[in-house]
Amino acid sequence: MLWALQHQIDKAVAFLDVTLSDSSMPAPRHAVEDSLKHIVSVSLQGQVANLQRKNDIHRLFCTFAEASMLRDDRTHSISQKIVYLVMRHSDNHQARVLYEVLLHARLDVDPNTLIHFMDRFTRMGRPDLAMHVLKRIAASGVNLSFESVQYSCVTLLRTQFDEVDWYKIQSYLVTEMLELGIRPGIPMLNAMILNAVEACDYQTAQAMFETARIHGIRRDTITYSILLKGAVHSLHESLVRRIMHMAEEDGALPNNNELVFSLVITMLQRAQFNDRKKMGSARRYRAILKIYSRYCNISPLQELGIYIDTDNHVDTAGTVTEPSPKLLSIMIVSYIRLIGRPGFVQELYNRYQSHVDQNHNLIAPIAETDHLANAFLLGLGRHTATFKICPIILRNMLEPSVTTTVKVAQPTINTWSIAARSYFFHGQRAAGEKIVEMMRARGVPPTLVTWNTVVSGYASLQDASGVVKVMKGMEAAGIEADSYTLKAMAKIRDRDRLLNALRKAAANDEKAWAQTQESHDPVPVALEASSDETNESGREQATAANTRPTDSTDLTSPIEHGLHHRPSSGHSDGSSRLDRFRRSLYEHRHKIASWSEHDADGDFLRHLQDRFGTPNLVQQSSRHQQEP
């Protein structure tokens, strides 16, 4: 056996298996345990064992544990290293069997090992088993205030299991934990309050916060940020001020940029969702400005020209701090969204860019991320008078001034998509395609967001052939359509024209596939419109009602670039992509079910079914509409 353990682990496993199976002459327990420990260490520690070896080790350990139980009624110690390694390399079923064997075999399991079992059962989605382990941990007499126990409880409380009533399950777990005598620390308290906020149970969240205050549990920045998240949807405007004053009492303010950022975000979201009819835009912005000026230096806002001083008095809470780039950025975004006059936003961008070029110590670092540039693109790109600034914003990101020392962020996928949408919104299709082409040239591949932007752009211009062409490009790229894609397609008012374009694309696909079957050549993807399709596209845009003027610049569509051929792997690759596309349409069938209202005989839905092989959308939608 010693030779096998040193040279042939497989033979050692087989020898130990025979030893444990022969109950007539049991080997000494310490010898079996030492051999098993060596096998486990060599096979499972620091390397990937094969599946058969892991299964054999799991079986050997369970057999050894059961043999210990049958030998006498005493509680035996066991190497925790063996238990942990076997559990770690077990599948979910084996992990549960292992725990049950340890439970019935009267083997001592250390609380730290039990914590690993608790975490494993939590990841398995078994809160009942995780709670059972926690009760064993509590029964062992361990201090339940230990950080490891608290964080395992947090993990359990923050796991949203695949149940409809997940919040009821979490509430039950909280009750069980409190009955075990667990005193929630800050992380556990935050998890409990966050669960209540996410379940829209704001009253319970407030009650838990007040209970924590009564019992002397100190709150932190995360606690107040969670409460502010719930305050967004509260009907009581004074709640934000109350949370703010409680944070000051706890010392979380004023020297806390993160909490001030959460306060500003909360006020901005309340202004957008709750207070539209109660306050004017300028008044909402002043409310945000009042909170900012209470804790942070107002000079950067004054230099940007966005500090609206109405009473020449700044109510500060002691010493003010310098704002972080993130906090300054959200203040500028608040001005853009709430004040938002095109001329003001354009002047603001000019001042902001000037400070970036001059390396302003507080303002220039904002340019290191793309967030504020995206906000300017959104704010300026929607207005005809300021639309011309969008190329300047992109240029300043791509080619920063030689005088600036900060690392200016390059355009991201969100930046390019916002810019493309702006061009399509103003009817400049060729320029929108050029934006996508520039994005691809700089190594940023189009994502589903980009494809949906282009689909929406073509549909807004009532270009059915362009919509179908982009949809085929998505299919070739392996991108699955989602509800936003189908919603964008629904912007085509002339459904018959879209149906004809789909039928023509289907016929071209069938013809191309038939030719490929004969020649065994790669299948060309018909992305470029034929001359007839091009003429038809022109007629569509000429006859579409209320269509914005389009740019006449002749540019090659970036959506077509690099996608003219399918991969040469053959029919299976194309079929798999088409299957994904069919599945995507099927999953979102109820989104397009409403289209049948415009087609009495459901012709449009039936054609989608024929084109993409989806199940009967008309029957599915009718059943869906009959459901209560």
XYZ file of C-alpha atoms in Angstrom:
628
model
C 0.000 0.000 0.000
C 2.833 2.415 0.793
C 4.425 1.726 -2.587
C 1.077 2.275 -4.381
C 0.502 5.542 -2.545
C 3.888 6.778 -3.706
C 3.929 5.491 -7.285
C 0.469 4.335 -8.460
C -2.450 6.317 -7.026
C -4.978 4.390 -9.127
C -3.797 1.128 -7.602
C -3.897 2.697 -4.155
C -7.516 3.714 -4.756
C -8.388 0.174 -5.860
C -6.561 -1.364 -2.890
C -8.336 0.957 -0.442
C -11.668 0.153 -2.076
C -11.137 -3.571 -1.476
C -10.023 -2.889 2.089
C -13.165 -0.908 2.939
C -15.482 -3.416 1.288
C -14.131 -6.322 3.377
C -15.786 -5.969 6.773
C -14.472 -9.306 8.071
C -10.946 -7.940 8.562
C -11.240 -4.146 9.022
C -8.039 -2.168 8.693
C -6.989 0.230 11.446
C -9.009 3.423 11.209
C -5.995 5.726 11.403
C -4.270 3.863 8.569
C -7.317 4.145 6.299
C -7.741 7.831 7.134
C -4.066 8.598 6.446
C -4.191 6.751 3.135
C -7.388 8.528 2.135
C -5.914 11.879 3.128
C -2.863 11.283 0.931
C -5.010 10.193 -2.043
C -7.241 13.246 -1.682
C -4.294 15.648 -1.357
C -2.456 14.258 -4.371
C -5.565 13.996 -6.571
C -7.623 17.063 -5.666
C -5.358 19.712 -4.207
C -3.988 22.279 -6.650
C -4.850 20.359 -9.822
C -7.780 19.244 -11.933
C -8.647 15.596 -11.359
C -10.472 13.485 -13.903
C -14.130 12.773 -13.304
C -13.642 9.086 -12.582
C -11.021 9.779 -9.931
C -13.278 12.337 -8.218
C -16.203 9.902 -8.214
C -14.027 7.134 -6.758
C -12.727 9.390 -3.992
C -16.247 10.534 -3.110
C -17.421 6.934 -2.902
C -14.408 5.883 -0.813
C -14.925 8.724 1.651
C -18.632 7.946 2.101
C -17.819 4.253 2.608
C -15.159 5.160 5.185
C -17.591 7.450 7.058
C -20.329 4.795 7.138
C -17.838 2.187 8.350
C -16.853 4.502 11.208
C -20.517 4.838 12.164
C -21.052 1.054 12.238
C -17.899 0.348 14.239
C -19.008 2.115 17.450
C -21.275 4.859 18.767
C -18.526 7.361 19.518
C -18.067 10.655 17.700
C -14.895 10.517 15.661
C -12.701 13.324 14.436
C -11.950 13.629 10.748
C -9.462 15.632 8.763
C -11.269 18.830 7.738
C -8.953 19.099 4.772
C -10.326 15.833 3.377
C -13.914 16.933 3.911
C -13.376 20.313 2.268
C -11.537 18.967 -0.791
C -14.075 16.202 -1.382
C -16.963 18.687 -1.062
C -15.275 21.207 -3.324
C -14.791 18.657 -6.134
C -18.268 17.104 -5.825
C -21.225 17.856 -8.023
C -24.412 19.167 -6.429
C -25.903 15.749 -5.765
C -22.646 14.414 -4.335
C -22.292 17.462 -2.076
C -25.714 16.819 -0.593
C -24.967 13.091 -0.098
C -21.660 13.974 1.524
C -23.349 16.320 3.996
C -25.964 13.707 4.904
C -23.283 11.057 5.438
C -21.316 13.374 7.712
C -24.495 14.212 9.605
C -25.389 10.566 10.317
C -21.880 9.166 10.742
C -21.187 11.176 13.908
C -18.035 12.724 12.481
C -16.854 16.029 13.929
C -17.167 18.792 11.362
C -15.516 22.116 12.117
C -17.716 25.260 11.938
C -15.477 26.660 9.178
C -16.132 23.538 7.109
C -19.851 23.897 7.774
C -19.672 27.462 6.489
C -18.266 26.111 3.216
C -21.219 23.698 3.024
C -23.621 26.577 3.693
C -22.137 28.627 0.879
C -22.252 25.620 -1.456
C -25.934 24.946 -0.765
C -26.680 28.646 -1.285
C -25.057 28.520 -4.721
C -27.070 25.369 -5.443
C -30.289 27.294 -4.816
C -31.192 25.245 -1.728
C -32.016 27.712 1.070
C -33.484 24.875 3.153
C -30.181 22.995 3.274
C -28.209 26.213 3.819
C -30.454 27.076 6.767
C -30.036 23.556 8.174
C -26.263 23.991 8.106
C -26.572 27.405 9.778
C -28.531 25.799 12.622
C -25.728 23.272 13.075
C -23.230 26.130 13.162
C -25.290 27.861 15.852
C -25.599 24.587 17.828
C -21.808 24.185 17.801
C -21.516 27.207 20.094
C -19.530 29.340 17.677
C -19.812 33.110 17.969
C -22.434 34.061 15.375
C -21.000 37.573 15.161
C -17.895 36.258 13.426
C -17.315 37.882 10.059
C -17.355 34.569 8.179
C -20.778 33.652 9.587
C -22.184 37.111 8.910
C -21.014 37.151 5.302
C -22.411 33.669 4.655
C -25.747 34.950 5.960
C -25.461 37.976 3.654
C -24.810 35.689 0.677
C -27.862 33.611 1.581
C -30.068 36.682 2.014
C -28.953 38.275 -1.265
C -29.503 35.142 -3.367
C -32.741 35.457 -5.297
C -33.815 31.875 -5.792
C -35.873 30.734 -8.770
C -39.131 31.319 -6.982
C -41.949 33.759 -7.624
C -42.183 34.639 -3.937
C -38.460 35.147 -3.374
C -39.092 37.999 -0.947
C -41.237 35.757 1.259
C -38.424 33.207 1.304
C -35.922 35.893 2.291
C -38.249 37.176 5.027
C -38.557 33.644 6.404
C -34.751 33.279 6.396
C -34.367 36.565 8.287
C -36.848 35.370 10.910
C -34.992 32.066 11.326
C -31.637 33.826 11.640
C -32.921 36.189 14.312
C -34.429 33.276 16.266
C -31.021 31.585 16.221
C -29.651 34.604 18.044
C -27.761 36.165 15.156
C -27.241 39.870 15.770
C -27.111 41.554 12.341
C -23.992 43.534 11.610
C -23.729 46.320 9.031
C -23.423 44.013 5.946
C -26.352 41.853 7.061
C -28.477 44.897 7.895
C -27.749 46.367 4.470
C -28.747 43.103 2.782
C -32.056 43.004 4.678
C -32.899 46.624 3.855
C -31.890 46.186 0.211
C -34.172 43.141 -0.149
C -37.077 45.193 1.200
C -36.320 48.103 -1.150
C -36.046 45.830 -4.202
C -39.384 44.269 -3.273
C -40.890 47.799 -3.006
C -41.561 47.193 0.689
C -40.341 50.637 1.729
C -42.224 50.615 5.029
C -40.335 47.513 6.208
C -37.041 49.015 5.020
C -37.685 52.121 7.117
C -38.719 50.003 10.116
C -35.502 47.950 9.966
C -33.452 51.128 9.745
C -35.176 52.611 12.790
C -34.750 49.345 14.706
C -31.030 49.440 13.945
C -30.842 52.976 15.333
C -32.621 51.943 18.532
C -30.268 48.989 19.100
C -27.173 51.049 18.401
C -26.180 49.406 15.107
C -24.101 51.999 13.303
C -25.105 52.674 9.700
C -22.626 53.294 6.887
C -22.615 54.930 3.459
C -24.096 51.823 1.826
C -27.021 51.846 4.264
C -27.945 55.411 3.389
C -27.452 54.791 -0.336
C -29.912 51.882 -0.145
C -32.454 54.035 1.707
C -32.055 56.734 -0.924
C -32.711 54.141 -3.616
C -36.070 53.511 -1.976
C -36.696 57.223 -1.533
C -36.800 57.661 -5.324
C -40.271 56.112 -5.450
C -41.515 57.498 -2.155
C -44.413 59.935 -2.250
C -42.969 61.968 0.621
C -40.617 64.667 -0.612
C -39.283 65.240 2.905
C -37.883 61.698 3.122
C -34.671 62.607 1.277
C -34.009 65.523 3.648
C -34.713 63.282 6.629
C -32.196 60.691 5.438
C -29.706 63.472 4.796
C -30.002 64.832 8.347
C -29.740 61.333 9.857
C -26.522 60.807 7.871
C -25.166 64.054 9.313
C -26.022 62.895 12.819
C -24.167 59.608 12.228
C -21.142 61.435 10.838
C -21.584 59.966 7.347
C -21.780 63.533 6.034
C -20.409 66.004 5.038
C -17.021 64.539 4.080
C -18.406 61.815 1.815
C -18.517 62.363 -1.952
C -20.129 58.965 -2.552
C -23.091 59.743 -0.328
C -23.494 63.217 -1.823
C -23.462 61.524 -5.251
C -26.258 59.182 -4.082
C -28.248 62.181 -2.826
C -27.919 63.982 -6.164
C -28.825 60.835 -8.133
C -31.897 60.346 -5.945
C -33.068 63.913 -6.441
C -32.504 63.690 -10.192
C -34.482 60.450 -10.442
C -37.288 61.874 -8.323
C -37.368 64.910 -10.593
C -37.699 62.659 -13.645
C -40.257 60.171 -12.306
C -42.259 61.768 -9.493
C -42.151 65.547 -9.568
C -42.856 66.439 -13.197
C -46.192 68.080 -12.400
C -45.217 69.526 -9.030
C -42.127 71.572 -9.853
C -40.682 73.422 -12.817
C -37.404 72.242 -14.330
C -35.402 75.158 -12.901
C -36.860 74.609 -9.446
C -36.000 70.897 -9.542
C -32.449 71.766 -10.522
C -32.187 74.299 -7.694
C -33.264 71.588 -5.226
C -30.383 69.402 -6.414
C -28.028 72.376 -6.356
C -28.991 73.135 -2.749
C -27.926 69.659 -1.622
C -24.667 69.825 -3.559
C -23.703 73.258 -2.247
C -24.341 72.139 1.340
C -21.415 69.715 1.204
C -19.180 70.551 -1.772
C -17.259 73.453 -3.266
C -19.439 75.429 -5.684
C -16.604 77.108 -7.597
C -16.407 74.431 -10.365
C -20.109 74.923 -11.069
C -19.630 78.682 -11.154
C -16.779 78.335 -13.639
C -18.975 76.109 -15.814
C -21.816 78.615 -15.585
C -24.372 76.179 -14.138
C -24.632 77.551 -10.592
C -28.001 79.296 -10.279
C -27.719 81.481 -7.178
C -31.157 82.771 -6.203
C -30.720 84.048 -2.645
C -26.951 84.677 -2.513
C -26.792 82.382 0.517
C -25.146 78.945 0.659
C -26.314 76.712 3.499
C -23.259 74.588 4.277
C -22.889 71.750 6.784
C -19.502 72.711 8.147
C -16.410 72.268 6.001
C -17.122 71.764 2.303
C -15.074 69.290 0.274
C -13.789 69.246 -3.277
C -16.173 67.329 -5.551
C -15.045 64.140 -7.257
C -15.134 63.941 -11.087
C -18.125 61.582 -10.820
C -20.050 64.048 -8.661
C -19.273 66.982 -10.954
C -20.320 64.879 -13.938
C -23.745 64.071 -12.472
C -24.288 67.742 -11.652
C -23.636 68.645 -15.295
C -25.960 65.832 -16.396
C -28.646 67.203 -14.062
C -28.322 70.606 -15.714
C -28.558 69.078 -19.209
C -31.642 67.020 -18.371
C -33.548 69.542 -16.262
C -32.612 72.860 -17.840
C -31.824 71.411 -21.242
C -32.256 74.437 -23.492
C -30.208 73.739 -26.636
C -28.353 77.037 -26.626
C -27.465 76.750 -22.923
C -26.221 73.169 -23.339
C -24.072 74.148 -26.310
C -22.491 76.995 -24.340
C -21.959 74.627 -21.413
C -20.147 72.142 -23.652
C -17.876 74.857 -25.005
C -16.927 75.952 -21.482
C -16.448 72.355 -20.343
C -14.200 71.491 -23.293
C -12.167 74.660 -22.709
C -11.508 73.598 -19.094
C -10.509 70.116 -20.271
C -8.042 71.588 -22.760
C -6.638 73.849 -20.033
C -6.250 70.922 -17.564
C -8.594 72.219 -14.882
C -7.729 70.184 -11.782
C -11.373 69.319 -10.975
C -13.138 69.462 -14.360
C -10.563 67.916 -16.724
C -10.590 64.423 -15.073
C -14.276 64.076 -16.028
C -13.137 63.480 -19.625
C -11.397 60.256 -18.604
C -14.743 58.441 -18.950
C -17.293 58.617 -21.748
C -20.340 59.283 -19.551
C -20.500 63.058 -19.836
C -19.680 63.021 -23.562
C -22.593 60.634 -24.073
C -24.865 62.971 -22.104
C -23.852 65.896 -24.314
C -24.488 63.803 -27.442
C -27.959 62.946 -26.169
C -28.753 66.510 -25.157
C -27.451 68.192 -28.308
C -28.256 65.479 -30.850
C -32.015 65.724 -30.433
C -32.276 69.357 -31.553
C -31.779 70.553 -35.111
C -30.120 73.793 -33.969
C -27.387 72.015 -31.965
C -27.094 68.786 -33.961
C -23.975 70.111 -35.708
C -22.053 69.926 -32.404
C -22.165 66.095 -32.345
C -19.233 65.617 -34.794
C -17.195 68.077 -32.729
C -17.804 66.023 -29.573
C -16.634 62.862 -31.353
C -13.591 64.643 -32.767
C -12.582 65.966 -29.340
C -12.711 62.398 -28.022
C -10.824 60.876 -30.939
C -8.252 63.674 -31.272
C -7.781 65.378 -27.864
C -6.016 68.724 -27.686
C -2.245 68.527 -27.440
C -2.412 70.778 -24.378
C -4.483 68.427 -22.236
C -2.658 66.041 -19.923
C -5.581 63.806 -18.910
C -6.240 60.590 -20.786
C -9.402 61.475 -22.684
C -11.748 58.493 -23.070
C -12.228 57.114 -26.552
C -15.775 56.640 -27.877
C -17.371 53.457 -26.556
C -20.113 51.336 -28.090
C -22.649 53.539 -26.288
C -21.076 56.702 -27.713
C -21.170 55.416 -31.291
C -24.732 54.122 -30.929
C -25.977 57.473 -29.571
C -24.278 59.325 -32.420
C -25.729 56.967 -35.050
C -29.207 57.340 -33.582
C -28.902 61.128 -33.728
C -28.047 61.047 -37.442
C -30.889 58.673 -38.251
C -33.244 60.825 -36.157
C -32.459 63.795 -38.375
C -32.926 61.758 -41.552
C -29.227 61.492 -42.428
C -29.054 57.800 -43.197
C -25.689 57.878 -44.972
C -24.101 59.741 -42.077
C -25.564 57.233 -39.600
C -24.064 54.389 -41.620
C -20.755 56.242 -41.730
C -20.748 56.424 -37.919
C -21.097 52.639 -37.696
C -18.366 52.258 -40.311
C -16.026 54.443 -38.242
C -16.839 52.381 -35.176
C -15.924 49.116 -36.918
C -12.728 50.661 -38.315
C -11.634 51.444 -34.755
C -12.082 47.881 -33.568
C -15.423 48.321 -31.829
C -17.725 45.548 -33.124
C -21.443 46.349 -33.366
C -23.521 44.957 -30.530
C -27.246 44.319 -30.306
C -27.682 47.949 -29.206
C -25.985 49.147 -32.398
C -28.004 46.845 -34.652
C -31.246 47.934 -32.987
C -30.232 51.570 -33.483
C -29.738 51.032 -37.205
C -32.961 48.997 -37.542
C -34.850 51.767 -35.774
C -33.194 54.349 -38.018
C -34.203 52.622 -41.246
C -37.714 51.973 -39.910
C -38.138 55.630 -38.929
C -37.248 56.552 -42.512
C -39.830 54.004 -43.728
C -37.097 52.109 -45.598
C -38.406 48.522 -45.523
C -35.613 47.145 -47.700
C -33.036 48.722 -45.404
C -34.708 47.145 -42.358
C -34.652 43.682 -43.952
C -31.042 44.158 -45.037
C -29.975 45.006 -41.487
C -31.977 42.088 -40.077
C -30.129 39.752 -42.416
C -26.877 41.319 -41.288
C -27.816 40.544 -37.683
C -28.560 36.959 -38.659
C -25.200 36.612 -40.411
C -23.388 38.099 -37.417
C -25.054 35.658 -35.031
C -26.907 38.434 -33.149
C -30.313 37.463 -31.820
C -33.186 39.905 -32.175
C -34.910 41.028 -28.988
C -38.088 42.906 -28.148
C -36.443 46.241 -28.998
C -35.599 44.959 -32.492
C -39.191 43.968 -33.123
C -40.465 47.209 -31.642
C -38.188 49.100 -34.026
C -39.497 47.090 -36.999
C -43.033 48.046 -36.009
C -42.262 51.668 -36.933
C -42.773 50.692 -40.596
C -46.271 51.984 -41.317
C -46.667 50.223 -44.673
C -46.728 46.605 -43.543
C -47.364 45.312 -47.058
C -44.113 46.883 -48.228
C -42.239 45.243 -45.350
C -43.871 41.906 -46.154
C -42.789 42.163 -49.763
C -39.232 42.947 -48.715
C -39.229 39.922 -46.411
C -40.596 37.689 -49.139
C -38.000 38.914 -51.622
C -35.210 38.296 -49.102
C -36.550 34.797 -48.430
C -36.688 34.040 -52.162
C -33.117 35.276 -52.646
C -31.962 33.107 -49.758
C -33.625 30.013 -51.186
C -32.184 30.660 -54.623
C -28.689 31.221 -53.236
C -28.925 28.073 -51.120
C -30.065 25.981 -54.060
C -27.106 27.200 -56.121
C -24.739 26.439 -53.253
C -26.075 22.926 -52.900
C -25.244 22.345 -56.542
C -21.778 23.913 -56.511
C -20.820 23.233 -52.835
C -19.509 26.797 -52.662
C -19.929 29.065 -49.613
C -23.346 30.685 -49.443
C -23.321 34.408 -50.245
C -25.333 36.548 -47.900
C -27.566 38.895 -49.851
C -26.857 42.028 -47.896
C -26.408 44.423 -50.769
C -29.670 45.502 -52.251
C -30.159 44.723 -55.920
C -30.848 47.497 -58.380
C -34.551 46.764 -58.089
C -34.349 46.898 -54.312
C -32.397 50.139 -54.469
C -35.007 51.699 -56.728
C -37.732 50.364 -54.508
C -35.994 51.828 -51.450
C -35.902 55.207 -53.182
C -39.582 54.980 -54.011
C -40.329 54.049 -50.401
C -38.626 57.133 -49.059
C -40.213 59.347 -51.714
C -43.741 58.136 -50.957
C -43.597 57.589 -47.204
C -45.734 60.061 -45.318
C -44.148 62.401 -42.817
C -40.644 61.116 -43.624
C -37.719 63.335 -42.704
C -35.404 64.500 -45.520
C -32.489 62.128 -46.097
C -28.860 62.757 -46.855
C -28.056 62.092 -50.499
C -24.403 61.244 -49.840
C -23.489 57.938 -51.495
C -21.731 55.832 -48.885
C -21.290 52.084 -48.664
C -23.387 50.740 -45.826
C -21.162 49.787 -42.890
C -23.614 47.057 -42.032
C -22.700 45.377 -45.317
C -18.970 45.789 -44.807
C -17.287 42.483 -44.072
C -20.542 40.515 -44.076
C -20.915 39.638 -47.761
C -20.212 35.935 -47.261
C -21.137 33.323 -44.763
C -18.327 31.433 -43.037
C -17.095 28.532 -45.114
C -17.969 25.985 -42.425
C -21.023 24.967 -44.409
C -24.700 24.506 -43.781
C -24.478 23.705 -40.071
C -23.056 27.115 -39.112
C -25.652 29.020 -41.085
C -28.415 26.820 -39.709
C -27.294 27.361 -36.116
C -27.362 31.127 -36.584
C -30.768 30.934 -38.205
C -32.011 28.709 -35.382
C -30.903 31.301 -32.841
C -32.704 34.006 -34.785
C -35.866 31.891 -35.001
C -35.716 31.191 -31.288
C -35.325 34.900 -30.561
C -38.412 35.768 -32.605
C -40.356 32.993 -30.906
C -39.406 34.226 -27.438
C -40.679 37.704 -28.312
C -43.758 36.545 -30.228
C -46.140 38.422 -27.921
C -44.339 41.696 -28.727
C -45.193 41.339 -32.387
C -48.596 39.813 -31.738
C -50.110 43.298 -31.619
C -49.086 43.775 -35.241
C -51.949 41.480 -36.239
C -54.304 44.336 -35.378
C -53.106 46.018 -38.580
C -53.432 42.805 -40.643
C -56.865 41.305 -40.217
C -55.905 37.896 -41.592
C -52.675 37.725 -39.621
C -50.694 37.660 -42.875
C -47.781 39.533 -41.380
C -47.383 37.115 -38.474
C -47.782 34.107 -40.737
C -45.061 35.417 -43.010
C -42.689 35.803 -40.078
C -43.542 32.217 -39.203
C -42.775 31.063 -42.742
C -39.650 33.207 -43.072
C -38.010 32.249 -39.792
C -39.647 28.928 -39.003
C -41.224 30.090 -35.736
C -44.254 28.317 -34.221
C -47.707 29.575 -35.133
C -47.541 33.158 -33.902
C -51.186 33.872 -34.643
C -52.413 31.016 -32.461
C -49.884 31.819 -29.758
C -50.917 35.466 -29.671
C -54.616 34.660 -29.557
C -54.073 32.319 -26.605
C -51.998 34.991 -24.914
C -54.743 37.570 -25.325
C -57.328 35.183 -23.821
C -55.312 34.682 -20.659
C -56.610 36.724 -17.670
